[in-house]
């Protein structure tokens, strides 16, 4: 993993000298209720929008980059008990940072994702902080985009609470999503259940 990422970074010397490039790699994700699948991150034209939409997963263990870039942006924000890496990479890209990816598609790391060990309260705190901190970046792409992505963010603790069997919390979080964007919430569950029973 490190060898392939170092080789890729060394090809980007012009970016590396300014501490503004991190290298991503494919990852094998073993989910809590689904078959393992390979997440293969690709370089996109607008990485900020991809991060905000959740299309570019900023898993820190799939990344390699200069330590100085972490120092320059102030490290991880201690107000985030979760989603620290997402907050960092949003700040990194907003400050002009770029991503490159390894040359091959085979997974170079494994993520044993267990959502049942998550605390939905800590995740809720992090989601609120992320939205409050970066809402102007969301709004940069229009009010509809911001509203949809806010609902998507606030849906994360709903997923965790449901998987943990905390159904009253799930209903509360889902009601909040519906208040933020009824259209996003209805569309999300329509797609989810029509796909499942198709």
PDB file of C-alpha atoms in Angstrom:
ATOM      1  CA  UNK A   1       0.000   0.000   0.000  1.00  0.00           C
ATOM      2  CA  UNK A   2       2.641   2.525   1.072  1.00  0.00           C
ATOM      3  CA  UNK A   3       4.935   1.653  -1.844  1.00  0.00           C
ATOM      4  CA  UNK A   4       2.230   2.283  -4.446  1.00  0.00           C
ATOM      5  CA  UNK A   5       1.115   5.503  -2.772  1.00  0.00           C
ATOM      6  CA  UNK A   6       4.659   6.859  -2.439  1.00  0.00           C
ATOM      7  CA  UNK A   7       5.332   6.103  -6.099  1.00  0.00           C
ATOM      8  CA  UNK A   8       2.166   7.934  -7.110  1.00  0.00           C
ATOM      9  CA  UNK A   9       2.970  10.923  -4.925  1.00  0.00           C
ATOM     10  CA  UNK A  10       6.492  11.166  -6.319  1.00  0.00           C
ATOM     11  CA  UNK A  11       4.936  11.560  -9.782  1.00  0.00           C
ATOM     12  CA  UNK A  12       3.260  14.729  -8.490  1.00  0.00           C
ATOM     13  CA  UNK A  13       6.373  16.565  -7.315  1.00  0.00           C
ATOM     14  CA  UNK A  14       4.935  19.947  -8.304  1.00  0.00           C
ATOM     15  CA  UNK A  15       2.025  19.385  -5.909  1.00  0.00           C
ATOM     16  CA  UNK A  16       4.028  17.550  -3.265  1.00  0.00           C
ATOM     17  CA  UNK A  17       6.367  20.491  -2.790  1.00  0.00           C
ATOM     18  CA  UNK A  18       3.409  22.649  -1.757  1.00  0.00           C
ATOM     19  CA  UNK A  19       2.006  20.026   0.663  1.00  0.00           C
ATOM     20  CA  UNK A  20      -1.265  20.040  -1.264  1.00  0.00           C
ATOM     21  CA  UNK A  21      -1.660  16.462  -2.464  1.00  0.00           C
ATOM     22  CA  UNK A  22      -2.841  13.263  -0.791  1.00  0.00           C
ATOM     23  CA  UNK A  23      -2.948   9.855  -2.460  1.00  0.00           C
ATOM     24  CA  UNK A  24      -6.031   7.630  -2.152  1.00  0.00           C
ATOM     25  CA  UNK A  25      -6.124   3.860  -2.582  1.00  0.00           C
ATOM     26  CA  UNK A  26      -8.846   1.223  -3.149  1.00  0.00           C
ATOM     27  CA  UNK A  27     -10.257  -0.372  -0.017  1.00  0.00           C
ATOM     28  CA  UNK A  28     -12.105  -3.613   0.706  1.00  0.00           C
ATOM     29  CA  UNK A  29     -15.096  -2.695   2.878  1.00  0.00           C
ATOM     30  CA  UNK A  30     -16.637  -5.431   4.990  1.00  0.00           C
ATOM     31  CA  UNK A  31     -20.019  -4.072   6.003  1.00  0.00           C
ATOM     32  CA  UNK A  32     -22.207  -4.901   8.973  1.00  0.00           C
ATOM     33  CA  UNK A  33     -25.125  -6.229   6.910  1.00  0.00           C
ATOM     34  CA  UNK A  34     -23.888  -6.579   3.356  1.00  0.00           C
ATOM     35  CA  UNK A  35     -21.401  -8.566   1.312  1.00  0.00           C
ATOM     36  CA  UNK A  36     -17.843  -7.186   1.144  1.00  0.00           C
ATOM     37  CA  UNK A  37     -17.249  -4.772  -1.705  1.00  0.00           C
ATOM     38  CA  UNK A  38     -14.338  -2.798  -3.112  1.00  0.00           C
ATOM     39  CA  UNK A  39     -14.442   0.983  -2.864  1.00  0.00           C
ATOM     40  CA  UNK A  40     -12.164   2.342  -5.560  1.00  0.00           C
ATOM     41  CA  UNK A  41     -11.796   6.140  -5.233  1.00  0.00           C
ATOM     42  CA  UNK A  42     -11.290   8.043  -8.460  1.00  0.00           C
ATOM     43  CA  UNK A  43      -9.936  11.507  -9.040  1.00  0.00           C
ATOM     44  CA  UNK A  44     -12.838  13.854  -9.793  1.00  0.00           C
ATOM     45  CA  UNK A  45     -12.983  17.337 -11.276  1.00  0.00           C
ATOM     46  CA  UNK A  46     -14.607  18.853  -8.181  1.00  0.00           C
ATOM     47  CA  UNK A  47     -13.381  16.938  -5.103  1.00  0.00           C
ATOM     48  CA  UNK A  48     -15.035  19.409  -2.721  1.00  0.00           C
ATOM     49  CA  UNK A  49     -18.487  18.715  -4.130  1.00  0.00           C
ATOM     50  CA  UNK A  50     -17.765  14.972  -4.106  1.00  0.00           C
ATOM     51  CA  UNK A  51     -16.774  15.122  -0.422  1.00  0.00           C
ATOM     52  CA  UNK A  52     -19.869  17.121   0.509  1.00  0.00           C
ATOM     53  CA  UNK A  53     -22.101  14.651  -1.367  1.00  0.00           C
ATOM     54  CA  UNK A  54     -20.476  11.632   0.253  1.00  0.00           C
ATOM     55  CA  UNK A  55     -19.359  10.343  -3.144  1.00  0.00           C
ATOM     56  CA  UNK A  56     -15.673  10.627  -2.189  1.00  0.00           C
ATOM     57  CA  UNK A  57     -15.181   8.741   1.050  1.00  0.00           C
ATOM     58  CA  UNK A  58     -12.386  10.327   3.035  1.00  0.00           C
ATOM     59  CA  UNK A  59     -11.314   7.251   4.981  1.00  0.00           C
ATOM     60  CA  UNK A  60      -8.032   8.296   6.566  1.00  0.00           C
ATOM     61  CA  UNK A  61      -6.557   4.776   6.406  1.00  0.00           C
ATOM     62  CA  UNK A  62      -6.855   4.833   2.600  1.00  0.00           C
ATOM     63  CA  UNK A  63      -4.892   8.098   2.338  1.00  0.00           C
ATOM     64  CA  UNK A  64      -1.234   9.097   2.372  1.00  0.00           C
ATOM     65  CA  UNK A  65       0.010  12.669   2.370  1.00  0.00           C
ATOM     66  CA  UNK A  66       2.559  15.100   3.798  1.00  0.00           C
ATOM     67  CA  UNK A  67       2.481  15.635   7.567  1.00  0.00           C
ATOM     68  CA  UNK A  68       2.982  19.339   6.981  1.00  0.00           C
ATOM     69  CA  UNK A  69      -0.428  19.647   5.324  1.00  0.00           C
ATOM     70  CA  UNK A  70      -2.022  18.363   8.530  1.00  0.00           C
ATOM     71  CA  UNK A  71      -0.027  20.861  10.606  1.00  0.00           C
ATOM     72  CA  UNK A  72      -0.767  23.721   8.222  1.00  0.00           C
ATOM     73  CA  UNK A  73      -4.521  23.243   8.614  1.00  0.00           C
ATOM     74  CA  UNK A  74      -4.341  22.914  12.382  1.00  0.00           C
ATOM     75  CA  UNK A  75      -4.676  19.142  12.653  1.00  0.00           C
ATOM     76  CA  UNK A  76      -7.942  17.462  13.594  1.00  0.00           C
ATOM     77  CA  UNK A  77     -10.659  19.629  15.117  1.00  0.00           C
ATOM     78  CA  UNK A  78     -11.268  18.465  18.726  1.00  0.00           C
ATOM     79  CA  UNK A  79     -14.948  19.457  18.566  1.00  0.00           C
ATOM     80  CA  UNK A  80     -15.535  16.367  16.386  1.00  0.00           C
ATOM     81  CA  UNK A  81     -15.853  13.097  18.331  1.00  0.00           C
ATOM     82  CA  UNK A  82     -16.570  11.457  14.944  1.00  0.00           C
ATOM     83  CA  UNK A  83     -16.030  12.502  11.296  1.00  0.00           C
ATOM     84  CA  UNK A  84     -12.685  14.133  12.099  1.00  0.00           C
ATOM     85  CA  UNK A  85     -11.173  12.900   8.833  1.00  0.00           C
ATOM     86  CA  UNK A  86     -14.093  14.197   6.748  1.00  0.00           C
ATOM     87  CA  UNK A  87     -13.801  17.627   8.353  1.00  0.00           C
ATOM     88  CA  UNK A  88     -10.036  17.668   7.725  1.00  0.00           C
ATOM     89  CA  UNK A  89     -10.317  16.734   4.068  1.00  0.00           C
ATOM     90  CA  UNK A  90     -13.080  19.292   3.457  1.00  0.00           C
ATOM     91  CA  UNK A  91     -10.729  21.953   4.864  1.00  0.00           C
ATOM     92  CA  UNK A  92      -7.831  20.510   2.871  1.00  0.00           C
ATOM     93  CA  UNK A  93      -9.667  20.676  -0.468  1.00  0.00           C
ATOM     94  CA  UNK A  94     -11.242  24.065   0.303  1.00  0.00           C
ATOM     95  CA  UNK A  95      -7.695  25.394   0.845  1.00  0.00           C
ATOM     96  CA  UNK A  96      -6.594  24.196  -2.609  1.00  0.00           C
ATOM     97  CA  UNK A  97      -5.592  20.614  -1.820  1.00  0.00           C
ATOM     98  CA  UNK A  98      -5.876  17.889  -4.438  1.00  0.00           C
ATOM     99  CA  UNK A  99      -6.227  14.096  -4.488  1.00  0.00           C
ATOM    100  CA  UNK A 100      -4.562  11.523  -6.711  1.00  0.00           C
ATOM    101  CA  UNK A 101      -5.197   7.784  -6.667  1.00  0.00           C
ATOM    102  CA  UNK A 102      -3.016   4.705  -7.022  1.00  0.00           C
ATOM    103  CA  UNK A 103      -2.600   3.228 -10.487  1.00  0.00           C
ATOM    104  CA  UNK A 104      -4.287  -0.116  -9.816  1.00  0.00           C
ATOM    105  CA  UNK A 105      -7.781  -1.078  -8.688  1.00  0.00           C
ATOM    106  CA  UNK A 106      -7.007  -3.956  -6.335  1.00  0.00           C
ATOM    107  CA  UNK A 107      -7.726  -3.128  -2.666  1.00  0.00           C
ATOM    108  CA  UNK A 108      -4.692  -2.088  -0.639  1.00  0.00           C
ATOM    109  CA  UNK A 109      -6.460  -1.803   2.717  1.00  0.00           C
ATOM    110  CA  UNK A 110      -9.377  -3.447   4.532  1.00  0.00           C
ATOM    111  CA  UNK A 111     -12.108  -1.652   6.477  1.00  0.00           C
ATOM    112  CA  UNK A 112     -14.047  -3.857   8.901  1.00  0.00           C
ATOM    113  CA  UNK A 113     -17.003  -1.533   9.270  1.00  0.00           C
ATOM    114  CA  UNK A 114     -19.127  -2.238  12.345  1.00  0.00           C
ATOM    115  CA  UNK A 115     -21.789   0.427  12.766  1.00  0.00           C
ATOM    116  CA  UNK A 116     -23.192  -1.288  15.861  1.00  0.00           C
ATOM    117  CA  UNK A 117     -20.228  -0.069  17.886  1.00  0.00           C
ATOM    118  CA  UNK A 118     -21.058   3.542  17.041  1.00  0.00           C
ATOM    119  CA  UNK A 119     -22.640   6.021  19.423  1.00  0.00           C
ATOM    120  CA  UNK A 120     -25.436   7.901  17.631  1.00  0.00           C
ATOM    121  CA  UNK A 121     -25.198  10.818  20.111  1.00  0.00           C
ATOM    122  CA  UNK A 122     -21.525  11.390  19.289  1.00  0.00           C
ATOM    123  CA  UNK A 123     -22.316  11.104  15.599  1.00  0.00           C
ATOM    124  CA  UNK A 124     -25.179  13.600  15.968  1.00  0.00           C
ATOM    125  CA  UNK A 125     -22.840  16.097  17.664  1.00  0.00           C
ATOM    126  CA  UNK A 126     -20.333  15.673  14.837  1.00  0.00           C
ATOM    127  CA  UNK A 127     -22.981  16.071  12.123  1.00  0.00           C
ATOM    128  CA  UNK A 128     -24.272  19.287  13.726  1.00  0.00           C
ATOM    129  CA  UNK A 129     -20.738  20.650  14.040  1.00  0.00           C
ATOM    130  CA  UNK A 130     -19.890  19.686  10.448  1.00  0.00           C
ATOM    131  CA  UNK A 131     -22.969  21.425   9.089  1.00  0.00           C
ATOM    132  CA  UNK A 132     -22.482  24.570  11.200  1.00  0.00           C
ATOM    133  CA  UNK A 133     -18.818  24.776  10.250  1.00  0.00           C
ATOM    134  CA  UNK A 134     -19.138  24.161   6.508  1.00  0.00           C
ATOM    135  CA  UNK A 135     -22.673  25.185   5.576  1.00  0.00           C
ATOM    136  CA  UNK A 136     -21.413  28.037   3.380  1.00  0.00           C
ATOM    137  CA  UNK A 137     -19.484  25.485   1.304  1.00  0.00           C
ATOM    138  CA  UNK A 138     -22.664  23.432   0.894  1.00  0.00           C
ATOM    139  CA  UNK A 139     -24.615  26.540  -0.105  1.00  0.00           C
ATOM    140  CA  UNK A 140     -21.991  27.341  -2.736  1.00  0.00           C
ATOM    141  CA  UNK A 141     -23.627  24.644  -4.900  1.00  0.00           C
ATOM    142  CA  UNK A 142     -27.146  26.012  -4.495  1.00  0.00           C
ATOM    143  CA  UNK A 143     -29.949  25.842  -1.944  1.00  0.00           C
ATOM    144  CA  UNK A 144     -31.340  22.532  -3.224  1.00  0.00           C
ATOM    145  CA  UNK A 145     -27.919  20.873  -3.016  1.00  0.00           C
ATOM    146  CA  UNK A 146     -27.403  22.243   0.512  1.00  0.00           C
ATOM    147  CA  UNK A 147     -30.826  21.078   1.683  1.00  0.00           C
ATOM    148  CA  UNK A 148     -30.397  17.581   0.223  1.00  0.00           C
ATOM    149  CA  UNK A 149     -26.918  17.135   1.666  1.00  0.00           C
ATOM    150  CA  UNK A 150     -28.000  18.449   5.068  1.00  0.00           C
ATOM    151  CA  UNK A 151     -30.749  15.806   5.124  1.00  0.00           C
ATOM    152  CA  UNK A 152     -28.186  13.194   4.049  1.00  0.00           C
ATOM    153  CA  UNK A 153     -25.849  14.218   6.878  1.00  0.00           C
ATOM    154  CA  UNK A 154     -28.562  14.187   9.522  1.00  0.00           C
ATOM    155  CA  UNK A 155     -29.646  10.763   8.294  1.00  0.00           C
ATOM    156  CA  UNK A 156     -26.349   9.233   9.459  1.00  0.00           C
ATOM    157  CA  UNK A 157     -27.331   9.050  13.162  1.00  0.00           C
ATOM    158  CA  UNK A 158     -30.704   7.640  12.077  1.00  0.00           C
ATOM    159  CA  UNK A 159     -28.922   4.717  10.392  1.00  0.00           C
ATOM    160  CA  UNK A 160     -26.760   4.100  13.457  1.00  0.00           C
ATOM    161  CA  UNK A 161     -29.684   4.230  15.899  1.00  0.00           C
ATOM    162  CA  UNK A 162     -31.692   1.794  13.756  1.00  0.00           C
ATOM    163  CA  UNK A 163     -28.800  -0.676  13.502  1.00  0.00           C
ATOM    164  CA  UNK A 164     -28.318  -0.428  17.284  1.00  0.00           C
ATOM    165  CA  UNK A 165     -31.984  -1.190  17.935  1.00  0.00           C
ATOM    166  CA  UNK A 166     -32.705   2.328  19.255  1.00  0.00           C
ATOM    167  CA  UNK A 167     -35.964   2.722  17.353  1.00  0.00           C
ATOM    168  CA  UNK A 168     -37.330   5.792  19.171  1.00  0.00           C
ATOM    169  CA  UNK A 169     -34.110   7.640  18.356  1.00  0.00           C
ATOM    170  CA  UNK A 170     -34.389   6.426  14.774  1.00  0.00           C
ATOM    171  CA  UNK A 171     -37.883   7.925  14.469  1.00  0.00           C
ATOM    172  CA  UNK A 172     -36.679  11.204  15.978  1.00  0.00           C
ATOM    173  CA  UNK A 173     -33.728  11.462  13.585  1.00  0.00           C
ATOM    174  CA  UNK A 174     -35.866  10.469  10.622  1.00  0.00           C
ATOM    175  CA  UNK A 175     -38.426  13.150  11.505  1.00  0.00           C
ATOM    176  CA  UNK A 176     -35.616  15.708  11.523  1.00  0.00           C
ATOM    177  CA  UNK A 177     -34.501  14.582   8.060  1.00  0.00           C
ATOM    178  CA  UNK A 178     -38.081  14.908   6.817  1.00  0.00           C
ATOM    179  CA  UNK A 179     -38.316  18.453   8.213  1.00  0.00           C
ATOM    180  CA  UNK A 180     -35.060  19.403   6.477  1.00  0.00           C
ATOM    181  CA  UNK A 181     -36.041  17.897   3.121  1.00  0.00           C
ATOM    182  CA  UNK A 182     -39.221  15.826   2.698  1.00  0.00           C
ATOM    183  CA  UNK A 183     -38.268  15.168  -0.928  1.00  0.00           C
ATOM    184  CA  UNK A 184     -34.821  13.755  -0.073  1.00  0.00           C
ATOM    185  CA  UNK A 185     -36.221  11.570   2.705  1.00  0.00           C
ATOM    186  CA  UNK A 186     -39.065  10.138   0.623  1.00  0.00           C
ATOM    187  CA  UNK A 187     -36.800   9.605  -2.389  1.00  0.00           C
ATOM    188  CA  UNK A 188     -34.141   7.883  -0.265  1.00  0.00           C
ATOM    189  CA  UNK A 189     -36.547   5.372   1.266  1.00  0.00           C
ATOM    190  CA  UNK A 190     -38.408   4.822  -1.977  1.00  0.00           C
ATOM    191  CA  UNK A 191     -35.154   3.885  -3.701  1.00  0.00           C
ATOM    192  CA  UNK A 192     -34.034   1.780  -0.760  1.00  0.00           C
ATOM    193  CA  UNK A 193     -37.129  -0.370  -0.526  1.00  0.00           C
ATOM    194  CA  UNK A 194     -37.963  -0.612  -4.219  1.00  0.00           C
ATOM    195  CA  UNK A 195     -34.394  -1.826  -4.811  1.00  0.00           C
ATOM    196  CA  UNK A 196     -34.641  -4.329  -1.951  1.00  0.00           C
ATOM    197  CA  UNK A 197     -37.936  -5.877  -3.094  1.00  0.00           C
ATOM    198  CA  UNK A 198     -37.417  -5.632  -6.844  1.00  0.00           C
TER     199      UNK A 198
END
